[in-house]
mmCIF file of C-alpha atoms and ligand atoms in Angstrom:
data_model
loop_
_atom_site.group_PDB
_atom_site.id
_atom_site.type_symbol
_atom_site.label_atom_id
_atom_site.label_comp_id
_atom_site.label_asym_id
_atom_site.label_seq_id
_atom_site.Cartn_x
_atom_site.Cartn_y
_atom_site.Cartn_z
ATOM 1 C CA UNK U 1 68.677 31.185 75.744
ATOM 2 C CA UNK U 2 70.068 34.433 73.814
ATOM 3 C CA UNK U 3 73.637 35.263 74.711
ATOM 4 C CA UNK U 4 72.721 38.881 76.091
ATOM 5 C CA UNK U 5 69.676 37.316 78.484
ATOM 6 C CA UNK U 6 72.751 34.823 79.890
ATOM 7 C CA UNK U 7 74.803 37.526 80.894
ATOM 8 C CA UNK U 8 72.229 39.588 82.261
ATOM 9 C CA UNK U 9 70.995 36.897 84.526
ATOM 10 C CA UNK U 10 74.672 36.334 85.374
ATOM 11 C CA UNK U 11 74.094 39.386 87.117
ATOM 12 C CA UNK U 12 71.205 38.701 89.218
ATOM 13 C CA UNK U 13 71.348 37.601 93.027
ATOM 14 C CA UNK U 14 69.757 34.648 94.605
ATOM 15 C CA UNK U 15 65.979 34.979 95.336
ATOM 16 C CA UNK U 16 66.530 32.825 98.435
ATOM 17 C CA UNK U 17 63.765 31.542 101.076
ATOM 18 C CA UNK U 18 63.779 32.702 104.373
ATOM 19 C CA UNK U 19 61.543 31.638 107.569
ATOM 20 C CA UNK U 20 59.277 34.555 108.993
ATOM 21 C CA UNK U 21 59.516 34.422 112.669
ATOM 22 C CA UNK U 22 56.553 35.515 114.523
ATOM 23 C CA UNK U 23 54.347 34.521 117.328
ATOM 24 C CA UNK U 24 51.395 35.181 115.412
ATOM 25 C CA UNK U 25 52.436 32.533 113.354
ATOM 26 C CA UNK U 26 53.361 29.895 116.280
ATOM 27 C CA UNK U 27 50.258 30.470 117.862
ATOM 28 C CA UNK U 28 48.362 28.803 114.901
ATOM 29 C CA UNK U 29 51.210 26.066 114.306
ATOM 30 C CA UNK U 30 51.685 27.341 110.934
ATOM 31 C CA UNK U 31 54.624 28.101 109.194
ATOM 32 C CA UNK U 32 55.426 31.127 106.981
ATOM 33 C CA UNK U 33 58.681 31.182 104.680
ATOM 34 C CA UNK U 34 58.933 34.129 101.961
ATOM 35 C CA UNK U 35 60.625 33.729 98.624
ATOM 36 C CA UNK U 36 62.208 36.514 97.894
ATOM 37 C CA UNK U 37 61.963 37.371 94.509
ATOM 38 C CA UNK U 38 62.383 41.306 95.326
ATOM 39 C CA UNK U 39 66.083 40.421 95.974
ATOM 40 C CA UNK U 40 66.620 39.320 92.111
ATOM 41 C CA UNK U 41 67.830 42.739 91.329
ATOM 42 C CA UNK U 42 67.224 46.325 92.694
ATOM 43 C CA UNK U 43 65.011 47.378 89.334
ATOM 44 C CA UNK U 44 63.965 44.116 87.313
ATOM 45 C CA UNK U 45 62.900 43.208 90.440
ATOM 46 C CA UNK U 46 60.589 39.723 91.240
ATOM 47 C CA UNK U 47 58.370 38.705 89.333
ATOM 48 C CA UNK U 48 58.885 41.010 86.160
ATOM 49 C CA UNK U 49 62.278 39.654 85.617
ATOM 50 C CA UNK U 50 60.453 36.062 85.550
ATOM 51 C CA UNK U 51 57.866 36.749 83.382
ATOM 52 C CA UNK U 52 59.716 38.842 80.806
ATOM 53 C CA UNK U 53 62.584 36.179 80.646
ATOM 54 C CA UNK U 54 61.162 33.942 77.690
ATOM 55 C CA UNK U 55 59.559 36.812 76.392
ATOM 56 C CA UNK U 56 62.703 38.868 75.620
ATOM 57 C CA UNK U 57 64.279 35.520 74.268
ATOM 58 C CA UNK U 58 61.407 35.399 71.526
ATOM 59 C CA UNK U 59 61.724 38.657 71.022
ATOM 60 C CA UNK U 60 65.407 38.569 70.600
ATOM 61 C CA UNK U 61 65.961 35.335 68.704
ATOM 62 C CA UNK U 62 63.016 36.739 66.162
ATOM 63 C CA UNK U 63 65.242 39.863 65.292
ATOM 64 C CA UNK U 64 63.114 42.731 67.283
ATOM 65 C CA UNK U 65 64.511 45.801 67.427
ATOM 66 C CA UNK U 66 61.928 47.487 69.476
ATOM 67 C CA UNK U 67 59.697 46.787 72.645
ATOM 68 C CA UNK U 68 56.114 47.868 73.088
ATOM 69 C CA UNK U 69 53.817 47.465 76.321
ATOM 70 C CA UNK U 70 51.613 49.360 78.390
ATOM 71 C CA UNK U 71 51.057 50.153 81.998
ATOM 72 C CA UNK U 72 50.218 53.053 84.675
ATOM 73 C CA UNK U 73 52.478 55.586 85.892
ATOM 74 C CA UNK U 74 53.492 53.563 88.442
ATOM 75 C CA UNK U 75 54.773 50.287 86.577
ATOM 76 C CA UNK U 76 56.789 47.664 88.046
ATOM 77 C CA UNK U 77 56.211 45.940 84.660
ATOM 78 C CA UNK U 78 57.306 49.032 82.422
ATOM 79 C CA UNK U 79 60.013 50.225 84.552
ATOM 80 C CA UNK U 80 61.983 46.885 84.893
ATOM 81 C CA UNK U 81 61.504 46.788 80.560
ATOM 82 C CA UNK U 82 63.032 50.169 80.257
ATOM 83 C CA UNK U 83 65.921 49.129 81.970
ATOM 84 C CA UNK U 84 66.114 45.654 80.399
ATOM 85 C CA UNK U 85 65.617 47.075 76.968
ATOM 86 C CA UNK U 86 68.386 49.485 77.758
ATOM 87 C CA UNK U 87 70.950 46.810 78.900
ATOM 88 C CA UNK U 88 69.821 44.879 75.950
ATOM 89 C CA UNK U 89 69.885 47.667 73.251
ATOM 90 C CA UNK U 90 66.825 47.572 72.206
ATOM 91 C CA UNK U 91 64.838 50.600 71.946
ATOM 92 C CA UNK U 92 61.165 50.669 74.211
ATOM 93 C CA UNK U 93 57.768 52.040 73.793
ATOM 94 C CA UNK U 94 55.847 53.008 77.123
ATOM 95 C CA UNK U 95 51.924 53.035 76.576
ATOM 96 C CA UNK U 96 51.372 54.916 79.558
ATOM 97 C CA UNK U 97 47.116 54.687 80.979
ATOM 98 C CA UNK U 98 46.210 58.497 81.695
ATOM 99 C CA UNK U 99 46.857 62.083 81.010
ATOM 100 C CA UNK U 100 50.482 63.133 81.400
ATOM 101 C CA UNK U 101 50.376 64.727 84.701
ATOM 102 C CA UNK U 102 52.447 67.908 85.059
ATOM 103 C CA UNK U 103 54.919 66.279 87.244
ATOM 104 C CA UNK U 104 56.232 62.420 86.222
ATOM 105 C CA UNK U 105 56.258 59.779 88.918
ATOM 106 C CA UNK U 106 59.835 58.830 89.923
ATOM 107 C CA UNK U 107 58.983 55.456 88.049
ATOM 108 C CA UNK U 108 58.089 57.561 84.763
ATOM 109 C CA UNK U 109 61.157 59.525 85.013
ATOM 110 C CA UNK U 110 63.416 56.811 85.440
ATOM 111 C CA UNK U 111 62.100 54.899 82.405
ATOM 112 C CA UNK U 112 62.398 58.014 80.362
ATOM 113 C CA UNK U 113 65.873 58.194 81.390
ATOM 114 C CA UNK U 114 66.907 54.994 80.057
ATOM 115 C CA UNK U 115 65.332 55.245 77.215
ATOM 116 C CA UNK U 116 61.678 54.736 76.596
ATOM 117 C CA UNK U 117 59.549 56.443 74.721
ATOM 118 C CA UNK U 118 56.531 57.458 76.589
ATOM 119 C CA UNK U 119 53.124 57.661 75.262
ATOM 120 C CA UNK U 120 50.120 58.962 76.992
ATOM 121 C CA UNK U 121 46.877 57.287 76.527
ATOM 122 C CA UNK U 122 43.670 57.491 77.210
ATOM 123 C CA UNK U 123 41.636 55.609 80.082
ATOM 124 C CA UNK U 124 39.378 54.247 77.408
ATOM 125 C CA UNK U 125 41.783 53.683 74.756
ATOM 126 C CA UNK U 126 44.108 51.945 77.273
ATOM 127 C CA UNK U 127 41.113 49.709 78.292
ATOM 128 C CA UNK U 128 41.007 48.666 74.499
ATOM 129 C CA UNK U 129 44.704 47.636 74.192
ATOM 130 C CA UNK U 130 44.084 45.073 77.312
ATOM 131 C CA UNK U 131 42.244 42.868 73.741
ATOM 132 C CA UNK U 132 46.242 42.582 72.107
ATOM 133 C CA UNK U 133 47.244 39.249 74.260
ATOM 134 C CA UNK U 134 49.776 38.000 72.475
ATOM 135 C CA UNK U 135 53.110 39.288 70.933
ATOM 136 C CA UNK U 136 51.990 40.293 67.664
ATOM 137 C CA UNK U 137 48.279 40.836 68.545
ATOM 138 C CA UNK U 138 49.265 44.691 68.654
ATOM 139 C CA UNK U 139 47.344 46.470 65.285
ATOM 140 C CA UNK U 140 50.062 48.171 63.226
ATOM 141 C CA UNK U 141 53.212 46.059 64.414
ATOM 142 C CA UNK U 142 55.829 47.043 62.069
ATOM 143 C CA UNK U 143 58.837 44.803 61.084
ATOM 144 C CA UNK U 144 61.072 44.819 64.218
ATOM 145 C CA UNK U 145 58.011 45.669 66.671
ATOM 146 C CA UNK U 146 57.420 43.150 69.229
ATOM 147 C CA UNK U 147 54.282 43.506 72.033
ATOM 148 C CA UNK U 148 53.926 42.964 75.421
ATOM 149 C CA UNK U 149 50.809 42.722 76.899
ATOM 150 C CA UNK U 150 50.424 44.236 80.405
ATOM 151 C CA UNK U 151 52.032 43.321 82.919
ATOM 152 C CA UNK U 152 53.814 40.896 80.142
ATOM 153 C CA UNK U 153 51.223 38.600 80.621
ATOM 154 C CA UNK U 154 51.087 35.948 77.499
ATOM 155 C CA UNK U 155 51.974 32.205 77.671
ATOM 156 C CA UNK U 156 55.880 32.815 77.044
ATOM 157 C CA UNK U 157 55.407 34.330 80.572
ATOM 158 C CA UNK U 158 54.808 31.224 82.410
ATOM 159 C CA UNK U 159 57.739 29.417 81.868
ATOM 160 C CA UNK U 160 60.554 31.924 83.472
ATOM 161 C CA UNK U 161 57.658 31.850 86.612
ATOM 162 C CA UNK U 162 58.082 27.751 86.502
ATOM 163 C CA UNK U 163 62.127 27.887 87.206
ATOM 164 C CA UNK U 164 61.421 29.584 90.491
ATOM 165 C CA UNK U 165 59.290 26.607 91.696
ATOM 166 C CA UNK U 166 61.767 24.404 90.726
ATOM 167 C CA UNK U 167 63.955 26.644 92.859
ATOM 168 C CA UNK U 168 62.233 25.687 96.031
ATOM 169 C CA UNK U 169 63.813 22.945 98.160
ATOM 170 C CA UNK U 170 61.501 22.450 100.988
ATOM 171 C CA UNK U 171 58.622 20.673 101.055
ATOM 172 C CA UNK U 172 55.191 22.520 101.576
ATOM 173 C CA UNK U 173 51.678 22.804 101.163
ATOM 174 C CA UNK U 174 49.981 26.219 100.374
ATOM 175 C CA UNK U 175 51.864 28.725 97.771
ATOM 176 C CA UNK U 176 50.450 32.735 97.578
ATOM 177 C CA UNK U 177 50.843 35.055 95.068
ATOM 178 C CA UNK U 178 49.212 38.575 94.553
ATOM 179 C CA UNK U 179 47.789 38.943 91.468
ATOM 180 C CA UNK U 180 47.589 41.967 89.033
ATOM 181 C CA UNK U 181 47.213 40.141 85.596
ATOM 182 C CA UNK U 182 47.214 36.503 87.321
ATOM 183 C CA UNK U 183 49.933 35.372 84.831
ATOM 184 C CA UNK U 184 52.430 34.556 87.709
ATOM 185 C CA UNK U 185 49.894 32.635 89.330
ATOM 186 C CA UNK U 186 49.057 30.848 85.952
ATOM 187 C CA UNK U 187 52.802 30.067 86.019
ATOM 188 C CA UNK U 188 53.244 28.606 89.604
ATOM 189 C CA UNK U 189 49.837 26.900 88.826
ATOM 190 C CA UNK U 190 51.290 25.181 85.967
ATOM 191 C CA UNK U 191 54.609 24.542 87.863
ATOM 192 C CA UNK U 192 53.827 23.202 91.441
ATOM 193 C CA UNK U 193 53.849 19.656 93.038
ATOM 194 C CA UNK U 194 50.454 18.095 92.625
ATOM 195 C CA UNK U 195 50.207 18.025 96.549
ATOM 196 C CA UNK U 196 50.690 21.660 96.647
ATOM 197 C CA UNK U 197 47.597 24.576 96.713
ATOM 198 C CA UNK U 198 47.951 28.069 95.176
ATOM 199 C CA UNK U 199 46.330 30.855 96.617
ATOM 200 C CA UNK U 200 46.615 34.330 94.732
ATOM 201 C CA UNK U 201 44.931 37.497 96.405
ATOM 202 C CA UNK U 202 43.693 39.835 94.150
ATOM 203 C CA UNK U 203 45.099 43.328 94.072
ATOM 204 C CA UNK U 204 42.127 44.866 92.257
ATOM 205 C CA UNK U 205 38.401 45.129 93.012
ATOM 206 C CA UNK U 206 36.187 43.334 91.207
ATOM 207 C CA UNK U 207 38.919 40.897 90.031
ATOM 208 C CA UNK U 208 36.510 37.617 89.485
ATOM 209 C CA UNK U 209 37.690 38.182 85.756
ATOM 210 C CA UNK U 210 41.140 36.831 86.754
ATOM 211 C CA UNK U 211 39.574 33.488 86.510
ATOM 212 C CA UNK U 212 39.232 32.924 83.267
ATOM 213 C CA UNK U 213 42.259 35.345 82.812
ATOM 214 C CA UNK U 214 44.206 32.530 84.705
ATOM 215 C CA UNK U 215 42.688 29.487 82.945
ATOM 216 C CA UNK U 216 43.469 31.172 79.474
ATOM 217 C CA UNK U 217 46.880 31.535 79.797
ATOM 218 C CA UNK U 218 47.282 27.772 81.394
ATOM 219 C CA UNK U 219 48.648 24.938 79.083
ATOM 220 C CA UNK U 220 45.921 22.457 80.825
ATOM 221 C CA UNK U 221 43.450 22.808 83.378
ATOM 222 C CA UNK U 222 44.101 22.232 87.023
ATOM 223 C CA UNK U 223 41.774 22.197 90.372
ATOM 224 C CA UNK U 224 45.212 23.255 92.435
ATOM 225 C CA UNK U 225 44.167 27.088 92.518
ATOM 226 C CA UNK U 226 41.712 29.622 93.670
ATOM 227 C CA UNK U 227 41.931 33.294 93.912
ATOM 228 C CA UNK U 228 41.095 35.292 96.976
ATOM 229 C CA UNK U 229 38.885 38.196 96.148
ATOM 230 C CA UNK U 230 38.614 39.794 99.655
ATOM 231 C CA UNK U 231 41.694 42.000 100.513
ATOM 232 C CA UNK U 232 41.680 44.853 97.425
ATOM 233 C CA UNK U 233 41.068 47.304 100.640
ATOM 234 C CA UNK U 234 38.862 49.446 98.149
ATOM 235 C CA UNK U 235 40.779 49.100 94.374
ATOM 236 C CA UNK U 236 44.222 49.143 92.192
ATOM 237 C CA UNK U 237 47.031 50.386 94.245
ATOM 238 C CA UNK U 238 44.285 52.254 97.124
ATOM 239 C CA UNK U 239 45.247 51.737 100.843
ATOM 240 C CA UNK U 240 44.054 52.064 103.980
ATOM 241 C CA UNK U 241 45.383 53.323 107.489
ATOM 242 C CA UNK U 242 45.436 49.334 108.511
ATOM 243 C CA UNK U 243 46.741 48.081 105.801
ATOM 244 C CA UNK U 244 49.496 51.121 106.006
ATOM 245 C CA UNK U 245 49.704 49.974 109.894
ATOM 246 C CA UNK U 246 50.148 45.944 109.302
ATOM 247 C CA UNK U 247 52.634 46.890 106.032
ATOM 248 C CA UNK U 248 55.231 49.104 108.697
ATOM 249 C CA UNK U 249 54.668 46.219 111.638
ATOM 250 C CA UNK U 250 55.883 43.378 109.341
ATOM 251 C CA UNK U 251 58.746 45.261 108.021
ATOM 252 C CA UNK U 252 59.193 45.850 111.612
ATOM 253 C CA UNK U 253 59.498 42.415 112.632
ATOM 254 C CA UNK U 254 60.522 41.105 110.069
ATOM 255 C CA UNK U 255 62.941 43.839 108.471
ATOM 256 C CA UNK U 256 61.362 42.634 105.327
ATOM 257 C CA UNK U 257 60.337 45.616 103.305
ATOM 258 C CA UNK U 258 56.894 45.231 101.306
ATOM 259 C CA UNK U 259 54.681 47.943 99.084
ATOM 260 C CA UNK U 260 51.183 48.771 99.648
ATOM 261 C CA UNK U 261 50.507 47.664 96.052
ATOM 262 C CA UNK U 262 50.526 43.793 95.941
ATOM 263 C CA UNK U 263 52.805 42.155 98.553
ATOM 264 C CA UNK U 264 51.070 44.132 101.604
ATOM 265 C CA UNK U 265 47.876 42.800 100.082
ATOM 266 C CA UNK U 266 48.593 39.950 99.914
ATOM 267 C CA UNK U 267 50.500 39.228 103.265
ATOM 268 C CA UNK U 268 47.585 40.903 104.933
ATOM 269 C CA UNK U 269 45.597 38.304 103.220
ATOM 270 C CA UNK U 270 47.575 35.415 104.388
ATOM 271 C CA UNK U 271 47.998 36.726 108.311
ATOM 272 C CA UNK U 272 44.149 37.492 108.349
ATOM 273 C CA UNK U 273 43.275 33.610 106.784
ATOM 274 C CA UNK U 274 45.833 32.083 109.376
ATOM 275 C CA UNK U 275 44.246 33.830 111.981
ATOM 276 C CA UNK U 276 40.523 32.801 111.419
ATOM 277 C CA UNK U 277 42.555 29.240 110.900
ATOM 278 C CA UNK U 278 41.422 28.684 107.283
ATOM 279 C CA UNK U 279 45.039 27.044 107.429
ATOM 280 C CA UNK U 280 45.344 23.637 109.180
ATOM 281 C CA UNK U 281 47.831 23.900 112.276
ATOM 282 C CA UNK U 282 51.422 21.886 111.139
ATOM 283 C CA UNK U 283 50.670 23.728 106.959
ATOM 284 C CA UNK U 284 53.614 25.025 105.825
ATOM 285 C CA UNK U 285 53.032 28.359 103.838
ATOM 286 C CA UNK U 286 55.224 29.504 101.018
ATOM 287 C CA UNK U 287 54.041 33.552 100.287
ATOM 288 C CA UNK U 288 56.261 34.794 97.029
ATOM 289 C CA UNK U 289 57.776 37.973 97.318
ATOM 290 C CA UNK U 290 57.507 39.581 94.144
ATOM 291 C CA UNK U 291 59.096 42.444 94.223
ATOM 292 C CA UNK U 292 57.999 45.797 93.543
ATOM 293 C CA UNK U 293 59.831 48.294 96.086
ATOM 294 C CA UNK U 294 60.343 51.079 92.757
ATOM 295 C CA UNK U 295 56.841 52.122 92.680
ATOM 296 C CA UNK U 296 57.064 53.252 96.533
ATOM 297 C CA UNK U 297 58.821 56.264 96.266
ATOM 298 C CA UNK U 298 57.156 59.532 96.237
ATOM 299 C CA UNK U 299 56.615 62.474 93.877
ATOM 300 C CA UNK U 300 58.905 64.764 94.385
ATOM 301 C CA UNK U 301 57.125 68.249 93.656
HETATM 302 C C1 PLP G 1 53.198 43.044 88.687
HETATM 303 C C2 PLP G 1 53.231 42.622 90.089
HETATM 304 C C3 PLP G 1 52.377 41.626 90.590
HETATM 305 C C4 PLP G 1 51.291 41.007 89.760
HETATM 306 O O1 PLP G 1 51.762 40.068 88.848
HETATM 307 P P1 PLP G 1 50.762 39.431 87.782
HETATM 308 O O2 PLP G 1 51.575 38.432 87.084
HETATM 309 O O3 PLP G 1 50.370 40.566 86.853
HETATM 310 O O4 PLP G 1 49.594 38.906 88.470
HETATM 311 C C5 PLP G 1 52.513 41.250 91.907
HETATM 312 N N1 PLP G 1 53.421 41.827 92.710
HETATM 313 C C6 PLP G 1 54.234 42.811 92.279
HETATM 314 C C7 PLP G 1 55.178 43.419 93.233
HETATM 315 C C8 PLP G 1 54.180 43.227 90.958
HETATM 316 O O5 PLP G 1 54.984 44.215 90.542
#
């Protein structure tokens, strides 16, 4: 591992696992347990600091100066590379989907303060760059130029997702994910206990091309996984007034903050499955917490 990703990770805190305590939960004889990835670090937060680990060691051990990806206004994925590009010195390239709007999202602003250069593109043309998979796939890479695909979602991906199975110390049966680009899913997939099922939840509508998404990325094929299709609550990042209403009771209970994005989703998902006991009484569930808490603040106008 490069010298600069060491320190930096010196710096993170413990994702740890906690038990979710509910009576929901003890009336079906299940058992929920979160591992909380959001508590990494307050801006690479979850699941973007795993996947971008190995990434940023390629990129750093082959000499790249600069860091190119692409994402919405709203990134997790862009917002934690700003920063980590920053911290690392090298310089970062935003290919942001959509018109620039006349006021930035707090997420936009705060990448452009560290940093990155933003670049506006089109719906269409963004659709296109979703073809570059790999870290030189990118047309017109010059010298020094390394890609990320969204979401950072290429193989070197799966392996910083694989060190937070092996930090798991319990035993358990069913793992869920949500899934924007699947490639944390392909990585606990590839990681995981043979005895153990993964379950991602889609965060998008029409998401049945995550399957082959998934299987493309894996290093062999497994029968462990399946991806739920059911709980988008109408598309990308769109809520509803239950979803808003289940999202404030859990942090409630639980003082566990989530986002309406992916982890309310998904939790949604898992509570609604447990309670039309698609989960055998005595399972223990493990739902990953993957962070994500940036791209809930507001506008401000
Ligand atoms: C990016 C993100 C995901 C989706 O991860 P993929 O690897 O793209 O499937 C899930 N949850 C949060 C909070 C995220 O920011």
């Amino acid at each position: 591992m490069h010298p600069e990703l060491l320190k930096l990770e010196k710096t993170l805190s413990p994702s740890i696992l906690t038990k979710v305590n509910d009576a929901v939960l003890d009336k079906y004889q299940v058992e929920l347990w979160l591992k909380r990835d959001d508590l990494l670090h307050p801006i690479i937060s979850g699941n973007k600091w795993r996947k971008l680990k190995y990434s940023l060691n390629h990129a750093l051990n082959s000499g790249a100066h600069t860091l190119i990806s692409m994402g919405g206004a709203y990134s997790n994925h862009l917002h934690a590379l700003a920063y980590t590009g920053k911290l690392l010195g090298l310089k970062t390239i935003g290919l942001i989907r959509g018109e620039p709007a006349a006021t930035l999202t707090p997420s936009l602003l705060d990448m452009q303060a560290w940093g990155m250069e933003l670049r506006f593109v089109s719906r269409s043309d963004y659709r296109l760059l979703r073809q570059y998979k790999q870290w030189d796939a990118l047309p017109d890479l010059t010298a020094g130029q390394y890609w990320l695909p969204e979401g950072g979602a290429q193989t070197l991906a799966l392996q910083g997702v694989a060190e937070l199975v092996q930090e798991i110390d319990i035993s358990y049966d069913t793992l869920c994910v949500a899934c924007g680009t699947g490639a944390t899913l392909a990585g606990l997939v590839n990681a995981v206990p043979d005895n153990v099922s993964l379950l991602g939840f889609a965060a998008l509508k029409n998401a049945g091309f995550l399957m082959a998404d998934v299987n493309a990325l894996l290093a062999r094929p497994r029968a462990n996984w399946a991806i739920n299709l059911d709980y988008h609550f109408g598309g990308f990042a769109k809520t509803n007034a239950e979803l808003l209403a289940f999202m404030a009771d859990f942090e409630a209970r639980t003082q566990i903050p989530l986002e309406p994005v992916y982890t309310a989703k998904m939790l949604y998902g898992v509570y609604d499955l447990i309670q039309k006991q698609m989960f055998q009484p005595k399972q223990r569930i493990i739902a990953l917490h993957t962070g994500g808490l940036q791209g809930k603040r507001p506008i401000k106008r």
